[in-house]
Structures are given as structure tokens and as C-alpha cells.
């Protein structure tokens, strides 16, 4: 059997795939955080809770309304995104003129409310969401076994990342968004409806989190606390990559997933802390983050 | 009512006024100390000790947020470090007196504060919050895996021991007065720091960092010192709490705890000296009352709602609002 640094190739590749899949989630979530941060200048602490709401919406939609996975993948981001639009319109907008730390505190409070409410109804032990039939099983690639669903998550998450990148960098709406990030007052003077743009941007960021949640539902146990621990790791990823660039967020997310996966192979004790250590090293060598602009 | 001529008043009159304000403040503190001294005869001492420990924790946190403008989302790490180190030492070395255990825990938290501080003040604003949260999570995972913390179970049966080797702390009343003395010490230290020239520079940095830097102040050094003092006092609170309840657990290290201390400070009044004390009292009482009511499972939801309410329309907190009312009506 082929060995890589004393580890069987199949095990090595298996963990690498797991890491890449986790990295795809880091990328999707940090991308959403970066999009929201760009225009609203707040860190959306409810992002993890919104990811969790996405997974729960898929689960409950299936259980009570018979909505299948594919429909959920389309509908849930729209519904949760619309919910995000309401949050921005009625809560976040009221404190937009204040220090941006208040935005962080407000969304933290919202995260506590969402998480606590669902814990009361569903407990902390997770529920299972069935993998759609067509994506069950796996491919034998000869040197490793690749579960189809993981491959699909990787493809879908990357496609969504690229779609977001395209929307922001190559469309007119994206141009407005980038201009608003640079100078929203000037944009408003040019007749662009900036408040509407802000609302839609927040809604889009929340929809991205919900999309990630639906993707994650068949992979991890669906529980009310699934988002919060993930979010802290994503924060570390954001500190490592900086929130300045879309591609930076995607690359950093995937890279951190791979590093985490490899740590699981060679030094499993540190697998849940390695990203924080990377963050510390980055802070010491390049405080603005790998893709951050010098202030 | 303020008149136009008042700012022109002779320096002696201004000094006289300042003196009177200072006298009033001292009398107020004295009254508070008297209240603290008789409190254990009116309320359950263990509950009061819990309030005092969290109040010290919140005061320490407030030193950083209220006077240096730094929002730390990782203060639970210091509370837990103080608690674990003290708990481990007192449980493993029966000869050790509680005050030495507490000093050791506090020192360890202070050291951790230096490490945290050096790393996190490299970033500002929301990045600072995210960095502190992430490092605190790292500390949390270390406590989960470390052999001396008892993992998920935590440390139990930490002896209260005998203060200075001859005052038994097994009675709640004796324990209470010890905790009260520690709180007074911590509060006085914060009060002194805030009103010192150091505190003034800290406030200047909070208001306008580039200007403070251009005046020749080393902003990073000031922030670091504030961070370390805050971490040390948070550790002191954690150490004391461990001796009182005779246990240290992962709850103290969890990010929920970092959020709770923010809520206590925000509710009581950020940047006021008494706000965190009041906020801690309210939050601890609330948890206590809710735990016995049918709403027991909804504590975190209710805390979240208070959080949202405070941010939306109660940003000065209770003490801040009272202060505003007082200024409007009596000055």
C-alpha cells in the first residue's frame, strides 16, 4: 500500500477531502461575512445562527412540508435571506449611524435568541437529514473512496463562491456594491438607493449562510449549536485572510480546511486548535492578514 | 442653572466645588461599603458572593471597554484560567492557604493577559473582538484537553481552607467578608487607574488615537497595560469564585461567559464605575430567579432579548441613564 509520510494513501486522501469540504464551508461563510462587512462595516455575529437556521429550515421543510433537498437548496436561502432583510430593515438600520461595535453586539444578541429558542424546541442533540438518493454512495477512484455527497458539496460550494465573485466583480449591481463600499455618501449623491443596496446586501450575505446550512444538513447532525462553534473558527479564518478581498476569503477558507484535515492525520490532538495557531502566527508576522490592505 | 459667568469664577471657587464633589463621592462609597458589610445579614451570603465575583469580573472588563474603548470577546479565558489554576493548586497541595492560591491564579491570568494583549492589540475595532474571541476559544480547547482540568467534569471539591493559615473560611460569613475585601481591593484599583494620569491618557486614546499618538503617547503600550490589568482582575474574580464555590468548570471558559460579561457591563452602563456592579447584580439575580421559574430554559433567549434592547435603545445603561437624569435636573 502506498504510504505518505507513514500514513496510508487512502487515509491521507480521505482526511484531505474532509478538510477540503470543511474548507468549502469556511470559504462560504467567510465570504458572506466579507460581503456584509464591506458595505455595512459590521461583523455579523448572527452568521453562525443563520447558517444553523438554514439547516433547520431544510430539516423542518422536509419533515412537515415534504420539501425535497433540491427545492430546499433553492427555497431556504430565499426564505432565510428574506428574514435577514427584515432584520436589517427593522433592527440594524436603526443603529447604522453608531459605532460599528454596536452592530456586533446586536447580532450577538440575535444569535443568542435564535439559538436559545431552537434549543428549547429541539434540544442540543442533533437530528439527521437524509442525503438525497442520487448523491448517496461514492466513487472508487482506485487510490481512495470518494463519497458522492462530499464531492457534490465541494462543487456546489465552489460554484456558489465563483457566482458571488462574478456578481460582485463583473456585474453592474456588483459595481454599485463595490462603489458603496468605497464611499456610500458619494453613491447616494449620484442617485443610487444606498439604503436599499445595504438591505439587499445583508439579505444576500444571510442567504449565503443559509445555503451553506442546507449543504451541511446531510453531512453534520442538525443541531441548534452547530453554527456558533463553527463561526468562531470562521472568525479566525477571517482574521487570517483579511476581509478585503473576495478571492482572498475563498482561498484562505479552503487552505485552512486543508491544514485542519492534514493536522487530523499527523497530530490529531491539535486538529481543533490548529487554525487558531495559524491565526496567531499571521498576527505576529502580518497583522493586517494575508490578503488585507495596509491600513 | 449654568450661567455665562460661572466658568470665569475664581479658581478657589472651582476648587471648592471639586472638593465638595469629591467629598460627596467619598461619602457615597462609604455608604456602599456599609451596605456591603451588613448585606450578608439581609441576604443569602453565597448569592452575594456570586454577585461580587461577577461584579469584579465586569468591572475588570469595563476598564477595557469603557476606558480604553477595546471590546474584548475573550475575557472568559482569564476568568477560567484564574479559576483552574487556583482550583488545581488548592486541591493538590493541601498545605497551601487560599490567599496564596488566589494570588497564583491571578498571576497566571495576568501572564496570559500579556500574551493575549501583545497579539490582539495589533488589530483594532471589530478585528480586536474577533482575535480575542478566537484566542479564548483556543484556551477553551486547551482546558478541554489538559490533564489537570478534569475535562468535561471540571474540578470539584476544592477546599476553602484557612485564610493566612488560621481563619477558617468554611463558614459562609467569613468567606463573604474575604470576598468583599477582595472586591473592594479590585474596585479601588480600577477607580485609582481610571482617575490617574494613566487613565486620562487611556481615555484620550479611546477618543482619538492618532491625536494621542501625535502628542507623543505610545498608544499600544497604554492599551497593553490596560489589557493586562483587566485580565489580571478578571483572573482574580475567577480565582475567588473557585474558592467560594469549591469548583472550576468549563462553563467559565465558554464564549457564552465572555458574552455575559459584556451584557452585564452594557446593562449597567459602559464607562461608569458602578454600572458593572449593578449590571452583574441584575444579571445574576435574573439567572437565579429564572432558574427556579417555568422560564428556566429560556435564560439565554431572555439575555439575548435584553442584549438587543440595550443596544437599540438603552446604550448608556442604568447608571449612565441615572447620571444623565441627575445632570439634567440637579445641575
Coordinates of C-alpha atoms in Angstrom, one line a residue:
Chain A
X1 CA 0.0 0.0 0.0
X2 CA 1.3 3.5 -0.9
X3 CA 2.3 5.5 2.2
X4 CA 2.6 9.3 2.6
X5 CA 4.9 10.2 5.5
X6 CA 4.0 7.0 7.2
X7 CA 0.2 7.3 6.6
X8 CA -1.7 5.1 4.1
X9 CA -2.6 7.0 1.0
X10 CA -6.3 6.2 1.3
X11 CA -6.4 7.7 4.9
X12 CA -4.4 10.7 3.8
X13 CA -6.7 11.4 0.8
X14 CA -9.8 10.8 2.9
X15 CA -8.8 13.4 5.5
X16 CA -7.7 15.7 2.8
X17 CA -11.2 15.5 1.2
X18 CA -12.8 16.0 4.7
X19 CA -10.6 19.1 5.1
X20 CA -11.5 20.4 1.7
X21 CA -15.2 20.0 2.5
X22 CA -14.8 21.8 5.8
X23 CA -12.7 24.5 4.0
X24 CA -15.6 24.9 1.5
X25 CA -17.8 25.8 4.4
X26 CA -15.2 28.2 5.9
X27 CA -15.0 29.8 2.5
X28 CA -18.8 30.2 2.0
X29 CA -19.3 31.6 5.5
X30 CA -16.3 34.0 5.5
X31 CA -17.4 35.1 2.1
X32 CA -20.8 36.1 3.4
X33 CA -19.2 37.8 6.4
X34 CA -16.9 39.8 4.0
X35 CA -19.8 40.8 1.7
X36 CA -21.8 42.1 4.7
X37 CA -18.7 43.7 6.3
X38 CA -17.8 45.5 3.1
X39 CA -20.9 47.6 2.9
X40 CA -22.4 47.6 6.5
X41 CA -19.0 47.6 8.3
X42 CA -20.4 45.3 10.9
X43 CA -19.3 41.8 11.8
X44 CA -22.4 39.7 11.6
X45 CA -22.3 37.6 14.8
X46 CA -25.6 36.0 13.9
X47 CA -23.9 34.4 10.8
X48 CA -23.5 31.1 12.5
X49 CA -27.1 31.1 13.8
X50 CA -28.3 32.0 10.3
X51 CA -26.3 29.0 8.9
X52 CA -28.0 26.9 11.5
X53 CA -31.4 28.3 10.6
X54 CA -30.7 27.2 7.0
X55 CA -30.0 23.7 8.1
X56 CA -33.1 23.6 10.3
X57 CA -35.3 25.1 7.6
X58 CA -34.3 22.3 5.3
X59 CA -34.9 19.7 8.0
X60 CA -38.3 21.0 9.0
X61 CA -39.4 21.7 5.5
X62 CA -38.7 18.1 4.6
X63 CA -40.4 16.8 7.8
X64 CA -43.6 18.9 7.7
X65 CA -44.0 20.1 4.1
X66 CA -42.2 17.3 2.2
X67 CA -39.9 19.8 0.5
X68 CA -37.1 17.8 -1.0
X69 CA -33.3 18.6 -0.9
X70 CA -33.1 20.3 -4.3
X71 CA -36.1 22.5 -3.7
X72 CA -34.7 23.3 -0.2
X73 CA -31.4 24.3 -1.7
X74 CA -33.3 26.9 -3.7
X75 CA -36.1 28.0 -1.3
X76 CA -34.3 28.0 2.1
X77 CA -31.7 30.7 1.1
X78 CA -34.5 32.9 -0.2
X79 CA -36.7 32.5 2.9
X80 CA -33.8 32.9 5.4
X81 CA -32.4 35.7 3.3
X82 CA -35.8 37.5 3.4
X83 CA -35.7 37.1 7.2
X84 CA -32.3 38.8 7.1
X85 CA -33.8 41.6 5.0
X86 CA -36.3 42.2 7.8
X87 CA -33.6 42.1 10.5
X88 CA -31.6 44.8 8.6
X89 CA -34.6 46.9 7.8
X90 CA -36.0 47.0 11.3
X91 CA -33.1 46.5 13.7
X92 CA -29.6 47.0 12.1
X93 CA -30.6 50.1 10.2
X94 CA -31.6 51.9 13.5
X95 CA -28.0 51.6 14.8
X96 CA -26.2 52.1 11.5
X97 CA -25.0 55.6 12.5
X98 CA -23.4 54.4 15.7
X99 CA -20.0 52.8 16.4
X100 CA -19.9 49.5 14.5
X101 CA -19.2 47.6 17.7
X102 CA -22.9 48.0 18.4
X103 CA -23.7 46.1 15.3
X104 CA -21.6 43.2 16.6
X105 CA -23.3 43.3 20.0
X106 CA -26.8 43.4 18.4
X107 CA -26.2 40.5 16.1
X108 CA -24.6 38.6 19.1
X109 CA -27.9 39.1 21.0
X110 CA -29.9 37.9 18.0
X111 CA -27.7 34.8 17.8
X112 CA -28.4 34.1 21.5
X113 CA -32.1 34.4 20.8
X114 CA -32.2 32.1 17.7
X115 CA -30.0 29.5 19.3
X116 CA -31.8 29.5 22.7
X117 CA -35.2 29.3 21.1
X118 CA -34.3 26.3 18.9
X119 CA -32.6 24.6 21.9
X120 CA -35.9 24.8 23.7
X121 CA -37.8 23.1 20.9
X122 CA -35.3 20.6 19.6
X123 CA -32.7 20.0 22.4
X124 CA -28.9 20.1 21.7
X125 CA -28.5 16.6 20.3
X126 CA -28.7 16.8 16.5
X127 CA -31.2 15.4 14.1
X128 CA -30.2 13.6 10.9
X129 CA -31.1 14.8 7.5
X130 CA -31.1 12.2 4.8
X131 CA -28.7 12.5 1.9
X132 CA -30.7 12.8 -1.4
X133 CA -30.7 9.4 -3.1
X134 CA -28.9 10.4 -6.2
X135 CA -25.9 11.6 -4.1
X136 CA -25.7 8.5 -1.9
X137 CA -22.8 6.1 -2.2
X138 CA -19.5 7.0 -3.6
X139 CA -16.9 6.7 -6.3
X140 CA -13.9 4.3 -6.1
X141 CA -11.1 6.2 -7.5
X142 CA -8.6 3.4 -7.1
X143 CA -6.4 5.1 -4.6
X144 CA -9.4 6.3 -2.4
X145 CA -13.1 6.1 -1.9
X146 CA -14.8 9.4 -2.6
X147 CA -18.3 9.8 -1.1
X148 CA -20.5 11.4 -3.7
X149 CA -22.2 13.8 -1.4
X150 CA -18.8 15.3 -0.3
X151 CA -17.8 15.7 -3.9
X152 CA -21.1 17.5 -4.6
X153 CA -20.7 19.8 -1.6
X154 CA -17.3 20.8 -2.8
X155 CA -18.6 21.5 -6.3
X156 CA -21.7 23.3 -5.1
X157 CA -19.8 25.5 -2.6
X158 CA -17.1 26.5 -5.1
X159 CA -19.8 27.2 -7.7
X160 CA -21.6 29.5 -5.3
X161 CA -18.3 31.2 -4.4
X162 CA -17.5 31.8 -8.0
X163 CA -21.0 33.0 -8.6
X164 CA -20.7 35.5 -5.8
X165 CA -17.3 36.6 -7.1
X166 CA -18.8 37.1 -10.6
X167 CA -21.8 39.0 -9.2
X168 CA -19.6 41.4 -7.3
X169 CA -16.7 41.8 -9.7
X170 CA -18.4 41.6 -13.1
X171 CA -22.0 42.9 -12.9
X172 CA -23.4 46.4 -12.6
X173 CA -25.0 45.6 -9.3
X174 CA -21.7 44.4 -8.0
X175 CA -20.1 47.6 -9.3
X176 CA -22.6 49.6 -7.2
X177 CA -21.8 47.4 -4.2
X178 CA -18.0 48.0 -4.6
X179 CA -18.5 51.7 -5.1
X180 CA -20.7 51.8 -2.0
X181 CA -18.0 50.0 0.0
X182 CA -15.6 52.7 -1.0
X183 CA -17.8 55.7 -0.5
X184 CA -21.5 55.3 0.1
X185 CA -22.3 59.0 0.5
X186 CA -21.0 59.8 -2.9
X187 CA -23.0 56.9 -4.3
X188 CA -26.1 58.4 -2.7
X189 CA -25.4 61.7 -4.3
X190 CA -25.3 60.0 -7.7
X191 CA -28.8 58.8 -7.1
X192 CA -28.2 55.2 -6.1
X193 CA -30.6 54.0 -3.4
X194 CA -27.9 53.1 -0.9
X195 CA -30.2 52.0 2.0
X196 CA -31.9 49.5 -0.4
X197 CA -28.5 48.3 -1.5
X198 CA -27.4 47.8 2.1
X199 CA -30.6 45.9 2.9
X200 CA -30.2 43.6 -0.1
X201 CA -26.5 43.1 0.6
X202 CA -27.3 41.9 4.2
X203 CA -30.0 39.7 2.8
X204 CA -27.6 38.2 0.3
X205 CA -25.0 37.5 3.0
X206 CA -27.5 35.8 5.2
X207 CA -28.8 33.8 2.2
X208 CA -25.2 32.6 1.6
X209 CA -25.1 31.4 5.2
X210 CA -28.4 29.6 4.8
X211 CA -27.2 28.0 1.6
X212 CA -24.2 26.7 3.5
X213 CA -26.6 25.4 6.1
X214 CA -28.6 23.4 3.6
X215 CA -25.4 21.9 2.1
X216 CA -24.3 21.0 5.6
X217 CA -27.6 19.4 6.7
X218 CA -26.9 15.9 5.3
X219 CA -23.3 16.0 6.4
X220 CA -23.4 17.0 10.1
X221 CA -26.0 16.5 12.8
X222 CA -28.5 19.3 12.5
X223 CA -28.5 21.0 16.0
X224 CA -29.1 24.5 17.3
X225 CA -25.5 24.9 18.4
X226 CA -23.9 23.7 15.0
X227 CA -23.3 27.3 14.0
X228 CA -21.7 29.0 16.9
X229 CA -18.6 26.9 17.3
X230 CA -18.1 26.9 13.5
X231 CA -18.5 30.7 13.5
X232 CA -15.6 31.2 15.9
X233 CA -13.3 29.2 13.5
X234 CA -14.6 31.3 10.6
X235 CA -13.7 34.5 12.6
X236 CA -10.2 33.2 12.9
X237 CA -10.2 32.4 9.1
X238 CA -11.4 36.0 8.5
X239 CA -8.6 37.4 10.7
X240 CA -6.0 35.3 8.8
X241 CA -7.3 36.3 5.3
X242 CA -8.5 39.8 6.0
X243 CA -11.9 40.8 4.8
X244 CA -10.6 43.0 1.9
X245 CA -10.9 40.6 -1.0
X246 CA -13.5 38.0 -2.2
X247 CA -10.9 35.7 -3.7
X248 CA -8.8 36.0 -0.5
X249 CA -11.7 34.8 1.6
X250 CA -12.2 31.8 -0.7
X251 CA -8.5 30.8 -0.8
X252 CA -8.0 31.3 2.9
X253 CA -11.1 29.2 3.7
X254 CA -10.0 26.3 1.6
X255 CA -6.4 26.5 2.7
X256 CA -7.4 26.4 6.4
X257 CA -9.7 23.4 5.7
X258 CA -6.8 21.5 4.2
X259 CA -4.4 22.4 7.0
X260 CA -7.0 21.2 9.5
X261 CA -7.5 18.0 7.6
X262 CA -3.8 17.3 7.5
X263 CA -3.4 18.0 11.2
X264 CA -6.0 15.4 11.8
X265 CA -3.8 12.9 10.0
X266 CA -0.5 13.7 11.7
X267 CA -1.3 15.3 15.0
X268 CA -5.0 14.7 15.8
X269 CA -4.8 16.3 19.3
X270 CA -4.3 19.8 17.7
X271 CA -6.8 19.4 14.9
X272 CA -9.4 21.7 16.5
X273 CA -6.9 24.3 17.5
X274 CA -4.5 24.5 14.6
X275 CA -6.4 27.3 12.8
X276 CA -6.2 29.5 15.9
X277 CA -2.4 28.8 16.0
X278 CA -2.2 29.8 12.3
X279 CA -4.0 33.0 13.2
X280 CA -1.5 33.8 16.0
X281 CA 1.4 33.3 13.6
X282 CA -0.2 35.5 11.0
X283 CA -0.9 38.2 13.6
X284 CA 2.7 38.2 14.5
X285 CA 4.1 38.3 11.0
X286 CA 1.5 40.2 9.1
X287 CA -1.1 41.8 11.4
X288 CA -3.4 43.0 8.5
X289 CA -4.0 39.5 7.3
X290 CA -2.7 37.6 4.3
X291 CA -4.9 39.5 1.8
X292 CA -5.6 42.6 3.9
X293 CA -4.6 46.0 2.7
X294 CA -2.1 48.0 4.8
X295 CA -4.1 50.5 6.8
Chain B
X1 CA -28.8 76.7 36.0
X2 CA -25.4 77.3 34.5
X3 CA -24.7 81.0 33.9
X4 CA -22.3 82.5 31.5
X5 CA -20.2 84.0 34.3
X6 CA -19.6 80.7 36.1
X7 CA -16.6 79.5 34.0
X8 CA -14.9 82.8 34.9
X9 CA -15.3 82.1 38.6
X10 CA -12.2 82.4 40.7
X11 CA -10.0 79.2 40.8
X12 CA -10.7 78.9 44.5
X13 CA -14.5 78.6 43.9
X14 CA -13.8 75.9 41.3
X15 CA -11.6 74.0 43.7
X16 CA -14.2 74.4 46.4
X17 CA -16.8 72.8 44.1
X18 CA -14.4 69.9 43.1
X19 CA -13.7 69.3 46.8
X20 CA -17.4 69.1 47.6
X21 CA -17.9 66.7 44.7
X22 CA -15.1 64.6 45.9
X23 CA -16.5 64.6 49.4
X24 CA -19.9 63.5 48.2
X25 CA -18.3 60.7 46.1
X26 CA -16.3 59.5 49.1
X27 CA -19.4 59.6 51.3
X28 CA -21.3 57.6 48.6
X29 CA -18.5 54.9 48.6
X30 CA -18.6 54.8 52.3
X31 CA -22.3 54.2 52.3
X32 CA -21.8 51.4 49.8
X33 CA -19.2 49.8 52.0
X34 CA -21.6 49.9 54.9
X35 CA -24.3 48.3 52.7
X36 CA -21.8 45.6 51.8
X37 CA -20.9 45.0 55.4
X38 CA -24.5 44.4 56.6
X39 CA -25.7 42.7 53.4
X40 CA -24.9 39.1 54.5
X41 CA -27.3 39.5 57.3
X42 CA -30.1 40.5 55.0
X43 CA -29.5 38.2 52.0
X44 CA -28.0 34.8 51.3
X45 CA -24.2 35.2 51.5
X46 CA -23.4 32.7 48.8
X47 CA -25.6 34.6 46.4
X48 CA -24.0 37.9 47.4
X49 CA -20.5 36.3 46.8
X50 CA -21.6 35.2 43.4
X51 CA -22.7 38.8 42.6
X52 CA -19.4 40.2 43.9
X53 CA -17.3 37.8 41.9
X54 CA -19.1 38.6 38.7
X55 CA -19.2 42.3 39.6
X56 CA -15.4 42.3 39.9
X57 CA -15.2 40.4 36.6
X58 CA -17.5 43.0 34.9
X59 CA -15.6 45.9 36.4
X60 CA -12.3 44.5 35.0
X61 CA -13.9 44.1 31.6
X62 CA -15.3 47.6 31.8
X63 CA -11.9 49.1 32.4
X64 CA -11.0 47.8 28.9
X65 CA -14.2 48.6 27.1
X66 CA -15.3 51.7 28.9
X67 CA -12.0 53.5 29.3
X68 CA -9.8 52.1 26.5
X69 CA -12.6 51.5 24.0
X70 CA -11.5 47.9 23.4
X71 CA -14.2 45.3 23.1
X72 CA -12.7 42.0 24.2
X73 CA -14.8 38.9 23.4
X74 CA -12.4 36.6 25.2
X75 CA -12.5 37.6 28.8
X76 CA -13.9 34.2 29.8
X77 CA -10.3 32.9 29.2
X78 CA -9.0 34.9 32.1
X79 CA -11.8 34.1 34.5
X80 CA -11.3 30.4 33.7
X81 CA -7.5 30.5 33.9
X82 CA -7.7 32.1 37.4
X83 CA -10.3 29.6 38.5
X84 CA -8.5 26.5 37.2
X85 CA -5.0 27.4 38.4
X86 CA -6.3 28.3 41.9
X87 CA -8.5 25.2 42.0
X88 CA -5.8 22.9 40.9
X89 CA -3.2 24.2 43.4
X90 CA -5.6 24.2 46.3
X91 CA -6.8 20.7 45.6
X92 CA -3.4 19.2 45.0
X93 CA -1.4 20.9 47.8
X94 CA -3.5 20.8 51.0
X95 CA -0.9 22.9 52.9
X96 CA -1.5 25.9 50.6
X97 CA -3.5 28.7 52.0
X98 CA -6.4 30.2 49.9
X99 CA -4.9 33.6 49.5
X100 CA -1.7 32.1 48.0
X101 CA -3.8 30.0 45.7
X102 CA -5.7 33.1 44.6
X103 CA -2.5 35.1 44.1
X104 CA -1.1 32.3 41.9
X105 CA -4.3 32.1 39.8
X106 CA -4.3 35.9 39.4
X107 CA -0.7 35.9 38.3
X108 CA -1.3 33.2 35.8
X109 CA -4.3 35.1 34.3
X110 CA -2.1 38.3 34.2
X111 CA 0.6 36.4 32.3
X112 CA -2.0 35.1 29.9
X113 CA -3.2 38.7 29.6
X114 CA 0.3 39.8 28.5
X115 CA 0.2 37.1 25.7
X116 CA -3.3 37.9 24.6
X117 CA -2.6 41.6 24.7
X118 CA 0.5 41.5 22.7
X119 CA -1.3 39.6 20.0
X120 CA -4.7 41.3 20.0
X121 CA -3.8 44.9 20.1
X122 CA -2.2 44.5 16.7
X123 CA -5.7 44.8 15.3
X124 CA -8.4 47.3 16.2
X125 CA -12.1 47.6 16.5
X126 CA -14.1 44.5 15.3
X127 CA -10.9 42.6 14.4
X128 CA -9.8 43.0 18.1
X129 CA -13.1 41.5 19.1
X130 CA -12.6 38.6 16.7
X131 CA -9.0 38.0 17.7
X132 CA -9.7 37.9 21.4
X133 CA -12.7 35.5 20.8
X134 CA -10.5 33.2 18.7
X135 CA -7.7 33.1 21.2
X136 CA -10.2 32.5 24.0
X137 CA -11.6 29.6 22.1
X138 CA -8.1 28.2 21.8
X139 CA -7.7 28.4 25.5
X140 CA -11.1 26.7 25.9
X141 CA -10.0 23.7 23.8
X142 CA -6.7 23.5 25.8
X143 CA -8.7 23.3 29.0
X144 CA -10.9 20.6 27.5
X145 CA -7.8 18.5 26.7
X146 CA -5.4 19.4 29.5
X147 CA -4.9 16.7 32.1
X148 CA -5.3 18.9 35.2
X149 CA -8.7 20.5 34.5
X150 CA -10.8 17.3 34.7
X151 CA -12.1 17.9 31.2
X152 CA -15.9 18.0 30.9
X153 CA -16.4 17.3 34.6
X154 CA -14.3 20.1 35.8
X155 CA -12.5 20.4 39.2
X156 CA -14.6 19.5 42.2
X157 CA -14.1 19.6 46.0
X158 CA -11.6 22.5 46.0
X159 CA -11.0 23.1 49.8
X160 CA -11.7 26.6 51.0
X161 CA -9.0 26.1 53.6
X162 CA -7.9 28.6 56.2
X163 CA -7.1 32.2 55.3
X164 CA -3.4 33.1 56.3
X165 CA -3.4 29.6 57.9
X166 CA -5.6 30.5 60.9
X167 CA -9.0 31.9 59.8
X168 CA -11.3 29.1 58.6
X169 CA -13.3 30.0 55.6
X170 CA -15.8 27.1 55.9
X171 CA -18.4 29.5 57.3
X172 CA -20.1 31.5 54.5
X173 CA -20.0 34.6 56.6
X174 CA -16.2 34.6 57.0
X175 CA -15.9 33.7 53.3
X176 CA -18.2 36.6 52.4
X177 CA -16.0 39.2 54.2
X178 CA -12.9 37.8 52.5
X179 CA -14.6 38.1 49.1
X180 CA -15.9 41.6 50.0
X181 CA -12.3 42.7 50.8
X182 CA -11.1 41.3 47.5
X183 CA -13.8 43.1 45.6
X184 CA -13.0 46.4 47.4
X185 CA -9.3 45.9 46.5
X186 CA -10.2 45.3 42.8
X187 CA -12.7 48.2 42.7
X188 CA -10.3 50.6 44.3
X189 CA -7.5 49.6 41.9
X190 CA -9.8 50.3 39.0
X191 CA -11.0 53.5 40.5
X192 CA -7.4 54.6 41.0
X193 CA -6.4 53.6 37.5
X194 CA -9.3 55.4 35.9
X195 CA -8.7 58.7 37.8
X196 CA -4.9 58.6 37.4
X197 CA -3.0 60.4 34.6
X198 CA -2.7 56.9 33.1
X199 CA -6.5 56.7 32.9
X200 CA -6.7 60.1 31.3
X201 CA -4.3 59.1 28.5
X202 CA -6.3 55.9 28.1
X203 CA -9.4 58.0 27.5
X204 CA -7.6 60.3 25.1
X205 CA -6.5 57.2 23.1
X206 CA -10.1 56.0 23.1
X207 CA -11.4 59.3 21.8
X208 CA -8.8 59.9 19.2
X209 CA -5.9 57.5 18.8
X210 CA -4.0 59.3 16.1
X211 CA -4.1 62.6 18.1
X212 CA -2.8 60.9 21.2
X213 CA 0.0 59.3 19.2
X214 CA 0.9 62.6 17.7
X215 CA 1.1 64.1 21.2
X216 CA 3.9 61.5 21.8
X217 CA 2.0 58.8 23.7
X218 CA 2.8 55.3 22.9
X219 CA -0.8 54.1 22.4
X220 CA 0.0 50.4 22.1
X221 CA 1.9 50.4 25.4
X222 CA -1.1 52.1 27.2
X223 CA -3.6 49.7 25.7
X224 CA -1.4 46.7 26.6
X225 CA -1.1 47.8 30.3
X226 CA -4.9 48.4 30.4
X227 CA -5.4 44.9 28.9
X228 CA -3.1 43.3 31.4
X229 CA -4.7 45.0 34.4
X230 CA -8.1 44.0 33.1
X231 CA -7.0 40.4 32.5
X232 CA -5.4 40.1 36.0
X233 CA -8.5 41.4 37.8
X234 CA -10.7 39.1 35.7
X235 CA -8.4 36.2 36.8
X236 CA -8.7 37.4 40.4
X237 CA -12.5 37.2 40.1
X238 CA -12.2 33.7 38.7
X239 CA -9.8 32.5 41.4
X240 CA -12.1 33.9 44.1
X241 CA -15.1 32.3 42.6
X242 CA -13.4 28.9 42.6
X243 CA -12.6 29.2 46.3
X244 CA -16.2 30.3 47.1
X245 CA -18.0 27.5 45.1
X246 CA -15.1 25.0 45.5
X247 CA -15.2 24.1 41.8
X248 CA -13.9 25.2 38.5
X249 CA -15.6 24.2 35.3
X250 CA -15.6 24.7 31.5
X251 CA -18.7 27.0 31.8
X252 CA -16.3 29.8 32.9
X253 CA -14.2 29.3 29.8
X254 CA -17.0 29.2 27.3
X255 CA -17.7 32.1 24.9
X256 CA -21.1 32.4 26.5
X257 CA -19.3 33.8 29.6
X258 CA -17.5 36.4 27.5
X259 CA -20.9 37.4 26.2
X260 CA -22.4 37.5 29.6
X261 CA -19.8 39.9 31.0
X262 CA -20.4 42.2 28.0
X263 CA -24.1 42.2 28.8
X264 CA -23.6 43.0 32.5
X265 CA -21.4 46.0 31.6
X266 CA -23.7 47.2 28.8
X267 CA -26.8 46.9 31.0
X268 CA -25.3 48.6 34.0
X269 CA -23.5 51.3 31.9
X270 CA -20.3 51.1 29.9
X271 CA -17.7 53.5 31.2
X272 CA -19.3 54.1 34.5
X273 CA -17.6 52.8 37.7
X274 CA -20.8 51.5 39.3
X275 CA -22.5 50.3 36.2
X276 CA -20.8 46.8 36.0
X277 CA -21.6 46.2 39.7
X278 CA -25.3 46.9 39.1
X279 CA -25.3 45.0 35.8
X280 CA -23.7 42.0 37.4
X281 CA -26.2 42.2 40.3
X282 CA -29.2 42.3 37.9
X283 CA -27.9 39.5 35.6
X284 CA -27.0 37.2 38.4
X285 CA -30.4 37.8 40.2
X286 CA -32.2 37.3 36.9
X287 CA -30.5 33.9 36.3
X288 CA -31.2 33.0 39.9
X289 CA -34.9 33.8 39.6
X290 CA -35.4 32.4 36.2
X291 CA -33.7 29.1 37.1
X292 CA -36.5 28.4 39.6
X293 CA -39.3 29.6 37.4
X294 CA -41.0 27.8 34.5
X295 CA -38.9 30.1 32.2
X296 CA -35.8 28.3 33.4
X297 CA -34.9 27.0 29.9
X298 CA -35.3 30.4 28.3
X299 CA -32.5 32.2 30.2
X300 CA -30.3 32.5 27.1
X301 CA -33.2 33.8 25.0
X302 CA -34.1 36.4 27.6
X303 CA -30.5 37.5 27.9
X304 CA -30.4 37.8 24.1
X305 CA -33.6 40.0 24.2
X306 CA -32.0 42.2 26.9
X307 CA -28.9 42.5 24.7
X308 CA -30.9 43.6 21.7
X309 CA -33.0 46.0 23.8
X310 CA -29.9 47.6 25.4
X311 CA -28.2 48.1 22.0
X312 CA -31.3 49.5 20.4
X313 CA -32.5 52.0 23.0
X314 CA -30.6 51.7 26.3
X315 CA -27.0 52.3 25.3
X316 CA -25.9 54.3 28.3
X317 CA -27.1 51.6 30.7
X318 CA -28.8 52.0 34.0
X319 CA -26.1 54.1 35.7
X320 CA -25.5 56.1 32.6
X321 CA -29.2 57.0 32.3
X322 CA -29.4 57.8 36.0
X323 CA -26.3 60.0 35.6
X324 CA -27.9 61.8 32.7
X325 CA -31.2 62.4 34.6
X326 CA -29.2 63.7 37.6
X327 CA -27.2 66.1 35.5
X328 CA -30.3 67.4 33.7
X329 CA -32.3 68.0 36.9
X330 CA -29.8 69.0 39.6
X331 CA -27.1 70.8 37.8

